[in-house]
PDB file of C-alpha atoms in Angstrom:
ATOM      1  CA  MET A  28       5.807 -61.412  12.650  1.00 70.00           C
ATOM      2  CA  ALA A  29       5.614 -58.224  14.422  1.00 95.00           C
ATOM      3  CA  ASN A  30       3.146 -56.034  16.700  1.00 97.00           C
ATOM      4  CA  PHE A  31       1.940 -52.547  17.115  1.00 98.00           C
ATOM      5  CA  GLN A  32      -0.019 -50.677  19.548  1.00 98.00           C
ATOM      6  CA  THR A  33      -3.450 -49.143  18.702  1.00 98.00           C
ATOM      7  CA  SER A  34      -4.550 -45.679  20.142  1.00 98.00           C
ATOM      8  CA  ASP A  35      -6.530 -47.543  22.795  1.00 97.00           C
ATOM      9  CA  GLY A  36      -3.610 -49.308  24.182  1.00 97.00           C
ATOM     10  CA  LEU A  37      -3.953 -52.841  22.544  1.00 98.00           C
ATOM     11  CA  THR A  38      -1.142 -54.766  21.065  1.00 98.00           C
ATOM     12  CA  LEU A  39      -2.038 -56.250  17.654  1.00 98.00           C
ATOM     13  CA  TYR A  40      -0.216 -58.776  15.816  1.00 98.00           C
ATOM     14  CA  TYR A  41       0.563 -58.715  11.987  1.00 98.00           C
ATOM     15  CA  GLU A  42       2.559 -60.338   9.256  1.00 97.00           C
ATOM     16  CA  ASP A  43       4.440 -58.256   6.558  1.00 97.00           C
ATOM     17  CA  SER A  44       5.906 -60.082   3.706  1.00 96.00           C
ATOM     18  CA  GLY A  45       6.900 -59.620   0.079  1.00 96.00           C
ATOM     19  CA  LYS A  46       7.682 -56.366  -1.862  1.00 96.00           C
ATOM     20  CA  GLY A  47       5.739 -54.097  -4.056  1.00 97.00           C
ATOM     21  CA  LEU A  48       2.135 -53.307  -4.137  1.00 98.00           C
ATOM     22  CA  PRO A  49       0.889 -52.991  -0.450  1.00 98.00           C
ATOM     23  CA  VAL A  50      -1.969 -55.197  -0.172  1.00 98.00           C
ATOM     24  CA  LEU A  51      -3.733 -55.229   3.437  1.00 98.00           C
ATOM     25  CA  CYS A  52      -5.351 -58.780   4.185  1.00 98.00           C
ATOM     26  CA  LEU A  53      -8.508 -58.695   6.467  1.00 98.00           C
ATOM     27  CA  SER A  54      -9.817 -61.925   7.726  1.00 98.00           C
ATOM     28  CA  GLY A  55     -13.302 -63.275   8.594  1.00 96.00           C
ATOM     29  CA  LEU A  56     -14.996 -62.784  11.905  1.00 96.00           C
ATOM     30  CA  THR A  57     -13.509 -65.428  13.949  1.00 96.00           C
ATOM     31  CA  ARG A  58     -10.483 -65.876  11.784  1.00 96.00           C
ATOM     32  CA  ASN A  59      -7.105 -64.515  11.774  1.00 96.00           C
ATOM     33  CA  SER A  60      -4.002 -63.619   9.464  1.00 96.00           C
ATOM     34  CA  SER A  61      -3.512 -67.230   8.946  1.00 95.00           C
ATOM     35  CA  ASP A  62      -6.498 -67.211   6.731  1.00 93.00           C
ATOM     36  CA  PHE A  63      -4.265 -65.806   3.703  1.00 97.00           C
ATOM     37  CA  SER A  64      -1.278 -68.394   3.963  1.00 96.00           C
ATOM     38  CA  TYR A  65      -2.816 -70.224   0.802  1.00 97.00           C
ATOM     39  CA  ILE A  66      -1.894 -67.313  -1.245  1.00 97.00           C
ATOM     40  CA  ASN A  67       1.721 -66.889  -0.162  1.00 96.00           C
ATOM     41  CA  GLY A  68       4.001 -67.104  -3.309  1.00 94.00           C
ATOM     42  CA  HIS A  69       0.926 -66.595  -5.624  1.00 97.00           C
ATOM     43  CA  LEU A  70       1.061 -62.952  -5.961  1.00 97.00           C
ATOM     44  CA  PRO A  71       4.483 -61.713  -7.093  1.00 96.00           C
ATOM     45  CA  GLY A  72       5.201 -58.056  -6.977  1.00 97.00           C
ATOM     46  CA  VAL A  73       2.885 -57.700  -3.970  1.00 98.00           C
ATOM     47  CA  ARG A  74       3.541 -56.904  -0.425  1.00 98.00           C
ATOM     48  CA  LEU A  75       1.120 -58.941   1.774  1.00 98.00           C
ATOM     49  CA  ILE A  76       0.211 -57.216   5.022  1.00 98.00           C
ATOM     50  CA  LYS A  77      -1.954 -59.541   7.320  1.00 98.00           C
ATOM     51  CA  MET A  78      -3.424 -58.329  10.658  1.00 98.00           C
ATOM     52  CA  ASP A  79      -5.041 -60.351  13.399  1.00 98.00           C
ATOM     53  CA  TYR A  80      -8.168 -58.250  14.572  1.00 98.00           C
ATOM     54  CA  ARG A  81      -8.162 -57.294  18.346  1.00 98.00           C
ATOM     55  CA  GLY A  82      -9.611 -60.420  20.368  1.00 98.00           C
ATOM     56  CA  ARG A  83      -8.404 -62.898  17.668  1.00 98.00           C
ATOM     57  CA  GLY A  84      -5.208 -64.900  16.847  1.00 97.00           C
ATOM     58  CA  ARG A  85      -2.080 -63.559  18.474  1.00 97.00           C
ATOM     59  CA  SER A  86      -3.467 -60.007  19.260  1.00 98.00           C
ATOM     60  CA  ASP A  87      -4.616 -58.909  22.626  1.00 98.00           C
ATOM     61  CA  TRP A  88      -8.153 -59.473  23.804  1.00 98.00           C
ATOM     62  CA  ALA A  89     -10.083 -56.042  24.821  1.00 98.00           C
ATOM     63  CA  GLU A  90     -11.331 -55.555  28.116  1.00 97.00           C
ATOM     64  CA  ASP A  91     -14.283 -53.936  26.484  1.00 97.00           C
ATOM     65  CA  PHE A  92     -15.822 -56.469  24.081  1.00 97.00           C
ATOM     66  CA  THR A  93     -17.958 -53.916  22.639  1.00 96.00           C
ATOM     67  CA  THR A  94     -14.921 -52.754  20.726  1.00 98.00           C
ATOM     68  CA  TYR A  95     -15.158 -55.912  18.759  1.00 98.00           C
ATOM     69  CA  ASN A  96     -17.022 -53.846  15.996  1.00 97.00           C
ATOM     70  CA  VAL A  97     -16.215 -52.929  12.522  1.00 97.00           C
ATOM     71  CA  PRO A  98     -15.555 -49.389  12.721  1.00 97.00           C
ATOM     72  CA  ARG A  99     -13.147 -49.958  15.501  1.00 98.00           C
ATOM     73  CA  GLU A 100     -11.445 -52.777  13.610  1.00 98.00           C
ATOM     74  CA  SER A 101     -11.290 -50.565  10.537  1.00 98.00           C
ATOM     75  CA  MET A 102      -9.652 -47.871  12.651  1.00 98.00           C
ATOM     76  CA  ASP A 103      -7.233 -50.310  13.715  1.00 98.00           C
ATOM     77  CA  ALA A 104      -6.296 -51.327  10.187  1.00 98.00           C
ATOM     78  CA  PHE A 105      -5.796 -47.667   9.307  1.00 98.00           C
ATOM     79  CA  GLU A 106      -3.446 -47.389  12.427  1.00 98.00           C
ATOM     80  CA  LEU A 107      -1.417 -50.533  11.273  1.00 98.00           C
ATOM     81  CA  MET A 108      -0.828 -48.881   7.996  1.00 98.00           C
ATOM     82  CA  ASP A 109       0.096 -45.489   9.584  1.00 98.00           C
ATOM     83  CA  HIS A 110       2.612 -47.484  11.786  1.00 98.00           C
ATOM     84  CA  LEU A 111       3.972 -49.110   8.790  1.00 98.00           C
ATOM     85  CA  GLY A 112       4.363 -45.682   7.069  1.00 98.00           C
ATOM     86  CA  ILE A 113       2.075 -46.774   4.201  1.00 98.00           C
ATOM     87  CA  ALA A 114      -0.231 -43.955   2.778  1.00 98.00           C
ATOM     88  CA  ARG A 115      -2.116 -45.890   0.076  1.00 98.00           C
ATOM     89  CA  PHE A 116      -2.882 -49.571  -0.158  1.00 98.00           C
ATOM     90  CA  ALA A 117      -5.320 -51.930  -1.399  1.00 98.00           C
ATOM     91  CA  ILE A 118      -7.540 -54.474   0.562  1.00 98.00           C
ATOM     92  CA  LEU A 119      -8.259 -58.053   0.141  1.00 98.00           C
ATOM     93  CA  GLY A 120     -11.108 -58.682   2.616  1.00 98.00           C
ATOM     94  CA  SER A 121     -12.534 -62.146   3.370  1.00 98.00           C
ATOM     95  CA  SER A 122     -16.231 -61.890   4.789  1.00 97.00           C
ATOM     96  CA  ARG A 123     -15.736 -59.627   7.849  1.00 97.00           C
ATOM     97  CA  GLY A 124     -12.740 -58.116   6.075  1.00 98.00           C
ATOM     98  CA  GLY A 125     -14.940 -56.946   3.232  1.00 98.00           C
ATOM     99  CA  LEU A 126     -17.271 -55.144   5.887  1.00 97.00           C
ATOM    100  CA  CYS A 127     -14.178 -53.405   7.144  1.00 98.00           C
ATOM    101  CA  ALA A 128     -13.234 -52.603   3.497  1.00 98.00           C
ATOM    102  CA  PHE A 129     -16.697 -50.789   3.082  1.00 98.00           C
ATOM    103  CA  THR A 130     -16.263 -48.765   6.310  1.00 98.00           C
ATOM    104  CA  MET A 131     -12.660 -47.860   5.549  1.00 98.00           C
ATOM    105  CA  GLY A 132     -13.803 -46.601   1.929  1.00 98.00           C
ATOM    106  CA  ALA A 133     -16.371 -44.382   3.790  1.00 97.00           C
ATOM    107  CA  ILE A 134     -13.679 -42.992   6.295  1.00 97.00           C
ATOM    108  CA  ASN A 135     -11.015 -42.107   3.887  1.00 98.00           C
ATOM    109  CA  MET A 136     -11.305 -43.478   0.100  1.00 98.00           C
ATOM    110  CA  ASP A 137      -8.411 -41.597  -1.058  1.00 98.00           C
ATOM    111  CA  ARG A 138      -6.037 -44.116   0.835  1.00 98.00           C
ATOM    112  CA  LEU A 139      -7.543 -46.996  -0.882  1.00 98.00           C
ATOM    113  CA  LEU A 140      -6.264 -48.208  -4.070  1.00 98.00           C
ATOM    114  CA  GLY A 141      -8.788 -50.826  -4.754  1.00 98.00           C
ATOM    115  CA  VAL A 142     -10.684 -53.763  -2.901  1.00 98.00           C
ATOM    116  CA  ALA A 143     -11.114 -57.379  -3.445  1.00 98.00           C
ATOM    117  CA  PHE A 144     -14.007 -58.899  -1.617  1.00 98.00           C
ATOM    118  CA  ASN A 145     -13.829 -62.590  -0.810  1.00 98.00           C
ATOM    119  CA  ASP A 146     -17.433 -64.026  -0.392  1.00 98.00           C
ATOM    120  CA  ILE A 147     -19.065 -60.900   0.994  1.00 98.00           C
ATOM    121  CA  GLY A 148     -21.261 -58.159  -0.336  1.00 98.00           C
ATOM    122  CA  PRO A 149     -23.529 -55.284   0.606  1.00 98.00           C
ATOM    123  CA  ASP A 150     -26.467 -57.817   1.298  1.00 96.00           C
ATOM    124  CA  ILE A 151     -25.667 -60.631   3.673  1.00 93.00           C
ATOM    125  CA  ASP A 152     -27.768 -64.010   3.374  1.00 89.00           C
ATOM    126  CA  ALA A 153     -29.717 -64.765   6.588  1.00 86.00           C
ATOM    127  CA  LYS A 154     -28.899 -68.397   6.176  1.00 87.00           C
ATOM    128  CA  GLY A 155     -25.074 -67.764   6.520  1.00 85.00           C
ATOM    129  CA  ILE A 156     -25.615 -65.495   9.558  1.00 87.00           C
ATOM    130  CA  ASP A 157     -27.651 -68.248  11.471  1.00 87.00           C
ATOM    131  CA  VAL A 158     -24.800 -70.717  10.774  1.00 87.00           C
ATOM    132  CA  ILE A 159     -22.226 -68.271  12.352  1.00 88.00           C
ATOM    133  CA  MET A 160     -24.466 -67.798  15.325  1.00 87.00           C
ATOM    134  CA  ASN A 161     -24.716 -71.523  15.874  1.00 85.00           C
ATOM    135  CA  TYR A 162     -20.959 -71.858  16.592  1.00 88.00           C
ATOM    136  CA  ILE A 163     -19.667 -68.419  17.563  1.00 92.00           C
ATOM    137  CA  GLY A 164     -18.270 -68.052  20.972  1.00 91.00           C
ATOM    138  CA  ARG A 165     -18.904 -71.683  21.942  1.00 92.00           C
ATOM    139  CA  PRO A 166     -16.223 -74.124  22.838  1.00 92.00           C
ATOM    140  CA  PRO A 167     -15.249 -76.763  20.159  1.00 94.00           C
ATOM    141  CA  ILE A 168     -16.855 -80.061  21.054  1.00 93.00           C
ATOM    142  CA  TRP A 169     -13.738 -82.191  19.838  1.00 94.00           C
ATOM    143  CA  LYS A 170     -10.867 -83.103  22.074  1.00 94.00           C
ATOM    144  CA  THR A 171      -8.232 -83.427  19.407  1.00 95.00           C
ATOM    145  CA  LEU A 172      -7.253 -81.592  16.091  1.00 95.00           C
ATOM    146  CA  GLY A 173      -7.503 -84.903  14.327  1.00 95.00           C
ATOM    147  CA  ALA A 174     -11.333 -85.480  15.430  1.00 95.00           C
ATOM    148  CA  ALA A 175     -11.941 -81.826  14.498  1.00 96.00           C
ATOM    149  CA  ALA A 176     -10.476 -82.308  11.094  1.00 95.00           C
ATOM    150  CA  GLU A 177     -12.501 -85.425  10.385  1.00 94.00           C
ATOM    151  CA  ALA A 178     -15.710 -83.619  11.587  1.00 94.00           C
ATOM    152  CA  ARG A 179     -15.142 -80.620   9.570  1.00 94.00           C
ATOM    153  CA  ALA A 180     -14.883 -82.423   6.291  1.00 89.00           C
ATOM    154  CA  ALA A 181     -18.365 -83.421   6.808  1.00 89.00           C
ATOM    155  CA  LEU A 182     -19.473 -80.079   8.317  1.00 90.00           C
ATOM    156  CA  MET A 183     -18.441 -77.980   5.522  1.00 94.00           C
ATOM    157  CA  GLN A 184     -21.438 -78.524   3.203  1.00 92.00           C
ATOM    158  CA  GLY A 185     -20.878 -77.127  -0.302  1.00 96.00           C
ATOM    159  CA  PHE A 186     -17.120 -77.773  -0.442  1.00 97.00           C
ATOM    160  CA  ALA A 187     -15.681 -80.589  -2.769  1.00 97.00           C
ATOM    161  CA  ASN A 188     -12.299 -81.373  -4.364  1.00 97.00           C
ATOM    162  CA  VAL A 189     -10.698 -80.082  -1.178  1.00 97.00           C
ATOM    163  CA  PRO A 190      -6.717 -80.426  -1.297  1.00 95.00           C
ATOM    164  CA  GLU A 191      -5.656 -83.270   0.872  1.00 94.00           C
ATOM    165  CA  GLY A 192      -4.902 -82.209   4.580  1.00 95.00           C
ATOM    166  CA  ARG A 193      -6.566 -79.106   4.162  1.00 97.00           C
ATOM    167  CA  TRP A 194      -9.248 -79.427   6.817  1.00 97.00           C
ATOM    168  CA  ARG A 195      -6.495 -80.396   9.196  1.00 96.00           C
ATOM    169  CA  GLU A 196      -4.654 -77.387   8.322  1.00 96.00           C
ATOM    170  CA  GLU A 197      -7.850 -75.230   8.912  1.00 96.00           C
ATOM    171  CA  CYS A 198      -8.391 -76.641  12.274  1.00 96.00           C
ATOM    172  CA  GLU A 199      -4.712 -75.753  13.393  1.00 96.00           C
ATOM    173  CA  LYS A 200      -5.709 -72.231  12.424  1.00 95.00           C
ATOM    174  CA  LEU A 201      -8.926 -72.321  14.193  1.00 94.00           C
ATOM    175  CA  PHE A 202      -8.330 -74.243  17.307  1.00 96.00           C
ATOM    176  CA  VAL A 203      -5.567 -74.650  20.095  1.00 95.00           C
ATOM    177  CA  GLN A 204      -4.738 -78.048  21.471  1.00 94.00           C
ATOM    178  CA  THR A 205      -4.930 -77.968  25.281  1.00 93.00           C
ATOM    179  CA  PRO A 206      -4.649 -80.909  27.920  1.00 91.00           C
ATOM    180  CA  ASN A 207      -8.552 -80.606  28.123  1.00 89.00           C
ATOM    181  CA  GLY A 208      -9.261 -80.583  24.563  1.00 93.00           C
ATOM    182  CA  LEU A 209      -9.603 -77.882  21.785  1.00 96.00           C
ATOM    183  CA  SER A 210     -10.077 -74.190  22.681  1.00 96.00           C
ATOM    184  CA  ASN A 211     -10.863 -71.377  20.006  1.00 96.00           C
ATOM    185  CA  THR A 212      -8.217 -69.062  18.867  1.00 96.00           C
ATOM    186  CA  TYR A 213     -10.511 -65.865  19.619  1.00 97.00           C
ATOM    187  CA  ASP A 214     -12.149 -64.264  22.523  1.00 97.00           C
ATOM    188  CA  PRO A 215     -15.528 -65.900  23.372  1.00 96.00           C
ATOM    189  CA  LYS A 216     -17.045 -62.571  24.173  1.00 96.00           C
ATOM    190  CA  LEU A 217     -17.024 -61.890  20.582  1.00 97.00           C
ATOM    191  CA  ARG A 218     -20.296 -63.671  20.671  1.00 95.00           C
ATOM    192  CA  ASP A 219     -21.570 -60.858  23.049  1.00 95.00           C
ATOM    193  CA  ALA A 220     -20.319 -58.074  20.651  1.00 95.00           C
ATOM    194  CA  ILE A 221     -22.229 -59.738  17.568  1.00 94.00           C
ATOM    195  CA  LEU A 222     -25.315 -60.263  19.580  1.00 92.00           C
ATOM    196  CA  GLY A 223     -25.214 -56.620  20.728  1.00 89.00           C
ATOM    197  CA  ALA A 224     -24.619 -55.516  17.138  1.00 86.00           C
ATOM    198  CA  SER A 225     -27.476 -57.338  15.814  1.00 77.00           C
ATOM    199  CA  LEU A 226     -29.884 -55.203  17.815  1.00 74.00           C
ATOM    200  CA  GLN A 227     -28.738 -52.054  15.830  1.00 77.00           C
ATOM    201  CA  GLU A 228     -30.118 -50.997  12.597  1.00 78.00           C
ATOM    202  CA  VAL A 229     -28.182 -52.114   9.683  1.00 80.00           C
ATOM    203  CA  PRO A 230     -27.020 -49.576   7.186  1.00 90.00           C
ATOM    204  CA  ASP A 231     -27.557 -49.720   3.356  1.00 95.00           C
ATOM    205  CA  LEU A 232     -24.261 -51.033   2.311  1.00 97.00           C
ATOM    206  CA  TRP A 233     -24.786 -50.595  -1.574  1.00 98.00           C
ATOM    207  CA  PRO A 234     -23.803 -46.974  -1.672  1.00 98.00           C
ATOM    208  CA  PHE A 235     -20.533 -48.068   0.152  1.00 98.00           C
ATOM    209  CA  TYR A 236     -19.928 -50.517  -2.597  1.00 98.00           C
ATOM    210  CA  ALA A 237     -20.741 -48.172  -5.355  1.00 98.00           C
ATOM    211  CA  ALA A 238     -18.387 -45.710  -3.945  1.00 98.00           C
ATOM    212  CA  PHE A 239     -15.569 -48.016  -5.370  1.00 98.00           C
ATOM    213  CA  GLU A 240     -16.420 -47.066  -8.831  1.00 98.00           C
ATOM    214  CA  GLY A 241     -13.157 -46.192 -10.816  1.00 97.00           C
ATOM    215  CA  LYS A 242     -10.959 -48.194  -8.613  1.00 98.00           C
ATOM    216  CA  PRO A 243     -10.074 -51.977  -9.318  1.00 98.00           C
ATOM    217  CA  VAL A 244     -12.513 -54.117  -7.740  1.00 98.00           C
ATOM    218  CA  ALA A 245     -12.824 -57.990  -7.635  1.00 98.00           C
ATOM    219  CA  VAL A 246     -15.530 -60.052  -6.085  1.00 98.00           C
ATOM    220  CA  ILE A 247     -14.868 -63.747  -5.489  1.00 98.00           C
ATOM    221  CA  ARG A 248     -17.731 -66.080  -4.456  1.00 98.00           C
ATOM    222  CA  GLY A 249     -17.987 -69.509  -3.549  1.00 98.00           C
ATOM    223  CA  ALA A 250     -20.641 -70.995  -5.759  1.00 98.00           C
ATOM    224  CA  ASN A 251     -22.305 -72.784  -2.850  1.00 98.00           C
ATOM    225  CA  SER A 252     -22.214 -69.771  -0.443  1.00 97.00           C
ATOM    226  CA  ASP A 253     -24.907 -69.362   1.886  1.00 95.00           C
ATOM    227  CA  LEU A 254     -23.594 -65.723   2.847  1.00 96.00           C
ATOM    228  CA  LEU A 255     -23.098 -64.194  -0.462  1.00 97.00           C
ATOM    229  CA  SER A 256     -26.179 -64.966  -2.610  1.00 97.00           C
ATOM    230  CA  LEU A 257     -25.900 -65.358  -6.462  1.00 98.00           C
ATOM    231  CA  GLU A 258     -28.468 -62.600  -6.699  1.00 98.00           C
ATOM    232  CA  THR A 259     -26.226 -60.047  -4.658  1.00 98.00           C
ATOM    233  CA  PHE A 260     -23.345 -61.325  -6.613  1.00 98.00           C
ATOM    234  CA  GLU A 261     -24.827 -60.341  -9.796  1.00 98.00           C
ATOM    235  CA  LYS A 262     -26.143 -57.224  -8.661  1.00 98.00           C
ATOM    236  CA  MET A 263     -22.614 -56.489  -7.500  1.00 98.00           C
ATOM    237  CA  GLN A 264     -21.465 -56.885 -11.215  1.00 98.00           C
ATOM    238  CA  THR A 265     -24.405 -54.748 -12.522  1.00 98.00           C
ATOM    239  CA  THR A 266     -23.605 -52.070 -10.098  1.00 98.00           C
ATOM    240  CA  LEU A 267     -19.848 -51.907 -11.067  1.00 98.00           C
ATOM    241  CA  PRO A 268     -19.551 -53.460 -14.541  1.00 98.00           C
ATOM    242  CA  ASP A 269     -15.771 -53.227 -14.520  1.00 98.00           C
ATOM    243  CA  ALA A 270     -15.586 -55.461 -11.451  1.00 98.00           C
ATOM    244  CA  ILE A 271     -13.583 -58.774 -11.793  1.00 98.00           C
ATOM    245  CA  MET A 272     -15.929 -61.510 -10.997  1.00 98.00           C
ATOM    246  CA  ALA A 273     -15.230 -65.032  -9.820  1.00 98.00           C
ATOM    247  CA  ASN A 274     -17.721 -67.804  -8.918  1.00 98.00           C
ATOM    248  CA  VAL A 275     -15.578 -70.452  -7.637  1.00 98.00           C
ATOM    249  CA  PRO A 276     -16.979 -73.989  -8.125  1.00 98.00           C
ATOM    250  CA  ASP A 277     -16.826 -76.656  -5.306  1.00 98.00           C
ATOM    251  CA  ARG A 278     -16.649 -73.865  -2.679  1.00 98.00           C
ATOM    252  CA  ALA A 279     -19.067 -72.288  -0.058  1.00 97.00           C
ATOM    253  CA  HIS A 280     -18.080 -69.789   2.661  1.00 96.00           C
ATOM    254  CA  ILE A 281     -15.485 -68.906   2.020  1.00 97.00           C
ATOM    255  CA  PRO A 282     -13.069 -69.855  -0.821  1.00 98.00           C
ATOM    256  CA  PHE A 283      -9.476 -70.668   0.273  1.00 98.00           C
ATOM    257  CA  LEU A 284      -8.164 -68.253  -2.584  1.00 98.00           C
ATOM    258  CA  ASP A 285      -5.908 -70.697  -3.933  1.00 98.00           C
ATOM    259  CA  GLU A 286      -8.255 -72.146  -6.295  1.00 98.00           C
ATOM    260  CA  PRO A 287      -7.533 -71.463 -10.049  1.00 98.00           C
ATOM    261  CA  ALA A 288     -10.532 -69.268 -10.392  1.00 98.00           C
ATOM    262  CA  SER A 289      -9.634 -67.399  -7.112  1.00 98.00           C
ATOM    263  CA  LEU A 290      -6.219 -66.812  -8.307  1.00 98.00           C
ATOM    264  CA  ASP A 291      -7.249 -65.837 -11.817  1.00 98.00           C
ATOM    265  CA  ALA A 292      -9.398 -63.042 -10.258  1.00 98.00           C
ATOM    266  CA  LEU A 293      -6.613 -61.863  -8.131  1.00 98.00           C
ATOM    267  CA  HIS A 294      -3.939 -61.845 -10.680  1.00 98.00           C
ATOM    268  CA  LYS A 295      -6.291 -59.668 -12.842  1.00 98.00           C
ATOM    269  CA  TRP A 296      -7.250 -57.465  -9.959  1.00 98.00           C
ATOM    270  CA  VAL A 297      -3.322 -57.006  -9.044  1.00 98.00           C
ATOM    271  CA  ALA A 298      -2.447 -56.165 -12.740  1.00 98.00           C
ATOM    272  CA  ALA A 299      -5.225 -53.466 -12.654  1.00 98.00           C
ATOM    273  CA  LEU A 300      -4.037 -52.164  -9.416  1.00 98.00           C
ATOM    274  CA  LYS A 301      -0.520 -51.679 -10.818  1.00 96.00           C
ATOM    275  CA  ALA A 302      -1.685 -50.169 -14.144  1.00 95.00           C
ATOM    276  CA  ALA A 303      -3.939 -47.642 -12.242  1.00 92.00           C
ATOM    277  CA  GLN A 304      -0.676 -46.520 -10.024  1.00 82.00           C
TER     278      GLN A 304
END
């Protein structure tokens, strides 16, 4: 557990564990470094570096909420790796983290050893965006973690055979218990940032994805995902035929990454990264 300071003066939280191949783990939009706790101990020979974006988890909230954007968060990620003295590294990006990987590849592909995308691709399904906009920046309606966990089991459509206690663990990552009920673990102004970004033209991300040709790439998809469509998933395989593909049964957005299909893909990806060094 540690912190570093960004070039614009924010203090961001990160975790650095294990030894070996450096893999930077970048989480989803409203999530934080705890997203990757389920792969702890599953990737031997890997140094896992997990960062809380600005405005999330244990990192500072920004006075200027417009800095909650992919380019700035990508810059923060590079600055973390500079802080750690790591010149080249791989990225494991869940959802928003995959978008940062596209951006970081465009900024400095030479620093990236490869990338694993968790339920994200160059095309984002509008159904998934609608779901996100329904909850982002809004306070939880539940008063306790127990009530939230019980509700989450019903709300998370597309998930089945989830380990016992997992929804409670998820709620402990997403919410903080206060005397007045639950609060989110991120700056509510993140909603304003996303609404502002939605007014901007969305770039074609397929060239950003294709630019990873020749590097180890993995794509993990929840078989019931409402954000990464099967059509996009299949096109990603066609675009990069050597990519390691996993369509994880009984999962939607996003797989936890400790499912057998997810771990199989990650093990193959790590082996390819090590072979390429």
